[in-house]
Amino acid sequence: MSDNSKNNRPEARVAKGFRDIEALELSGLNDMVQTIRGVYERYGFDALETPALEYTDALGKFLPDQDRPNAGVFSLQDEDSSGEGGQWMSLRYDLTAPLARYVAQNFDRLPKPFRRYAFGPVYRNEKPGPGRFRQFMQFDADTVGSDSIAADAEMCMLAADALEALGIKRGDYVIKVSNRKVLDGLMESAGLSGDANASRRLIVLRAIDKFDKFGRAGVSQLLGAGRKDESGDFTAGANLETKQADQILALLEIGSADSNLATLADYRKLFAATDIARQGVDELEQMAQLFEASGYDRNRIRIDGAVVRGLEYYTGAVFEAELTFEVKGDDGNPVRFGSVGGGGRYDDLVARFTGQKVPATGFSIGVSRLQAALAHIGTKRAAALGPVVVLVMDKAEIAAYQKMVQQLRASGIRAEMYLGSSGMKAQMKYADKRNSPCVIIQGSDERANNQVTIKDLIEGAKAAAAIKDNKEWKAARPAQLTVSAGEMVDEVAKIIALHSTLPQS
């Protein structure tokens, strides 16, 4: 016999860094995903689903930063046929590495370019924190097999269209665009190229990425000896010479109120002597021309040298979707959501499998973070209506109640029969918790007359709030009507239509 003593019972708890997602949030998530899917499909992308587990060597060194190869993943070892330890497998860190494996595995039969979108959870074995989980959702679109700059430009336009389709207004977001070749050229001109400067380059790139947050003064400290924040924590800097730091800051401070092409004219002056940077500026100029021709001005898509992107496999254009509106944080201070997605060109990822260069570019939306931001736009989402609940007033008549449920379902109405063992009062409480629009009641009197009583729970709650005493309650009989059994479906449909179109209190 098993020991059911208290000390041997497992504690009911969610794994650290993970969370349960309930119906209301899932409903909003599904609506959001459908909207994004519609935009992606309008751009000609097709769906692809890859497994959550990949062989660890397929994910490669791109996890999650250059200085932490193969860190940050959840892994397990597969057994071979003899029962001995086999290959290591890992939960996917993003949706791009599995795409690279899929393209390499199916290269000969795929159309070139191959255009796919994918949605699903990704997993990172990193320290969790407020709003930072070890499992979260991403929604990606990628074009594999095209080296056209138009493919990169299209990703930025797709990002803008997806945000607007979700209800984010122009002026409340911006798609920022840069190019890793420009950053490589910047490192070269500042004397930071070569293996000997790899660690300093990483510090510099991380400092550049903080420009929006810390401004010139904060980044200047990170490029120098280091920066101490308000809590007293110290971040070591790159220890650059003043001349080197000024070159970095010069790129970050270039900007134009007029157009992206004007910004790039200033880039050309800064990088006149650096070949790799000039290539990057040429590519950005082609993208800017496409944005302008397609009606995407600088307020929607903007050239910005501070865009770095963290993963090391980017080889060309990089872009980031940023929300610019402010909300109040828990402490009452203004907070900006910042980045909710990003991507870029990664021409070397598939080559790890095939040995040949396969150009690719993609964009990924951080669904969970974007969903949190959307909750702050306009009114909060009302709880979705639950199912109609048919109350069981007489257990001997359960077949009749089941028949009513099936009639409602056959007409496309969500419905369920109460399956517990409690009385009417508890059944009504159950229906309230389910956010049911109404309940169906058939006692002996209604059955004798081939009728049902329909109680509108939402209107009933509103009326009850206005009724002062028991006498008034009995006189009002709020939101309750008795109809013939044949009229039940039509009357329930009217109640649902009413509460689906009116805001709930």
mmCIF file with all atom_site columns, C-alpha atoms in Angstrom, residues 46 83 91 98 102 131 313 326 335 347 355 365-366 378 421 438:
data_model
loop_
_atom_site.group_PDB
_atom_site.id
_atom_site.type_symbol
_atom_site.label_atom_id
_atom_site.label_alt_id
_atom_site.label_comp_id
_atom_site.label_asym_id
_atom_site.label_entity_id
_atom_site.label_seq_id
_atom_site.pdbx_PDB_ins_code
_atom_site.Cartn_x
_atom_site.Cartn_y
_atom_site.Cartn_z
_atom_site.occupancy
_atom_site.B_iso_or_equiv
_atom_site.pdbx_formal_charge
_atom_site.auth_seq_id
_atom_site.auth_comp_id
_atom_site.auth_asym_id
_atom_site.auth_atom_id
_atom_site.pdbx_PDB_model_num
ATOM 1  C CA . ASP A 1 46  ? 3.565   29.124 -45.745 1.00 0.00 ? 46  ASP A CA 1
ATOM 2  C CA . GLY A 1 83  ? 20.608  1.092  -23.811 1.00 0.00 ? 83  GLY A CA 1
ATOM 3  C CA . LEU A 1 91  ? 14.856  21.964 -26.537 1.00 0.00 ? 91  LEU A CA 1
ATOM 4  C CA . PRO A 1 98  ? 15.431  24.180 -36.584 1.00 0.00 ? 98  PRO A CA 1
ATOM 5  C CA . TYR A 1 102 ? 14.936  21.452 -42.091 1.00 0.00 ? 102 TYR A CA 1
ATOM 6  C CA . GLY A 1 131 ? 8.437   39.064 -16.995 1.00 0.00 ? 131 GLY A CA 1
ATOM 7  C CA . TYR A 1 313 ? 24.985  34.498 -36.930 1.00 0.00 ? 313 TYR A CA 1
ATOM 8  C CA . GLU A 1 326 ? 4.932   54.796 -22.477 1.00 0.00 ? 326 GLU A CA 1
ATOM 9  C CA . VAL A 1 335 ? 8.008   52.613 -18.680 1.00 0.00 ? 335 VAL A CA 1
ATOM 10 C CA . ASP A 1 347 ? 23.746  33.698 -44.754 1.00 0.00 ? 347 ASP A CA 1
ATOM 11 C CA . GLY A 1 355 ? 28.914  23.158 -46.741 1.00 0.00 ? 355 GLY A CA 1
ATOM 12 C CA . ILE A 1 365 ? 7.957   38.539 -33.012 1.00 0.00 ? 365 ILE A CA 1
ATOM 13 C CA . GLY A 1 366 ? 8.244   37.977 -29.275 1.00 0.00 ? 366 GLY A CA 1
ATOM 14 C CA . GLY A 1 378 ? -7.347  50.848 -25.151 1.00 0.00 ? 378 GLY A CA 1
ATOM 15 C CA . SER A 1 421 ? -23.561 16.261 -7.712  1.00 0.00 ? 421 SER A CA 1
ATOM 16 C CA . CYS A 1 438 ? -27.292 31.938 -19.290 1.00 0.00 ? 438 CYS A CA 1
#
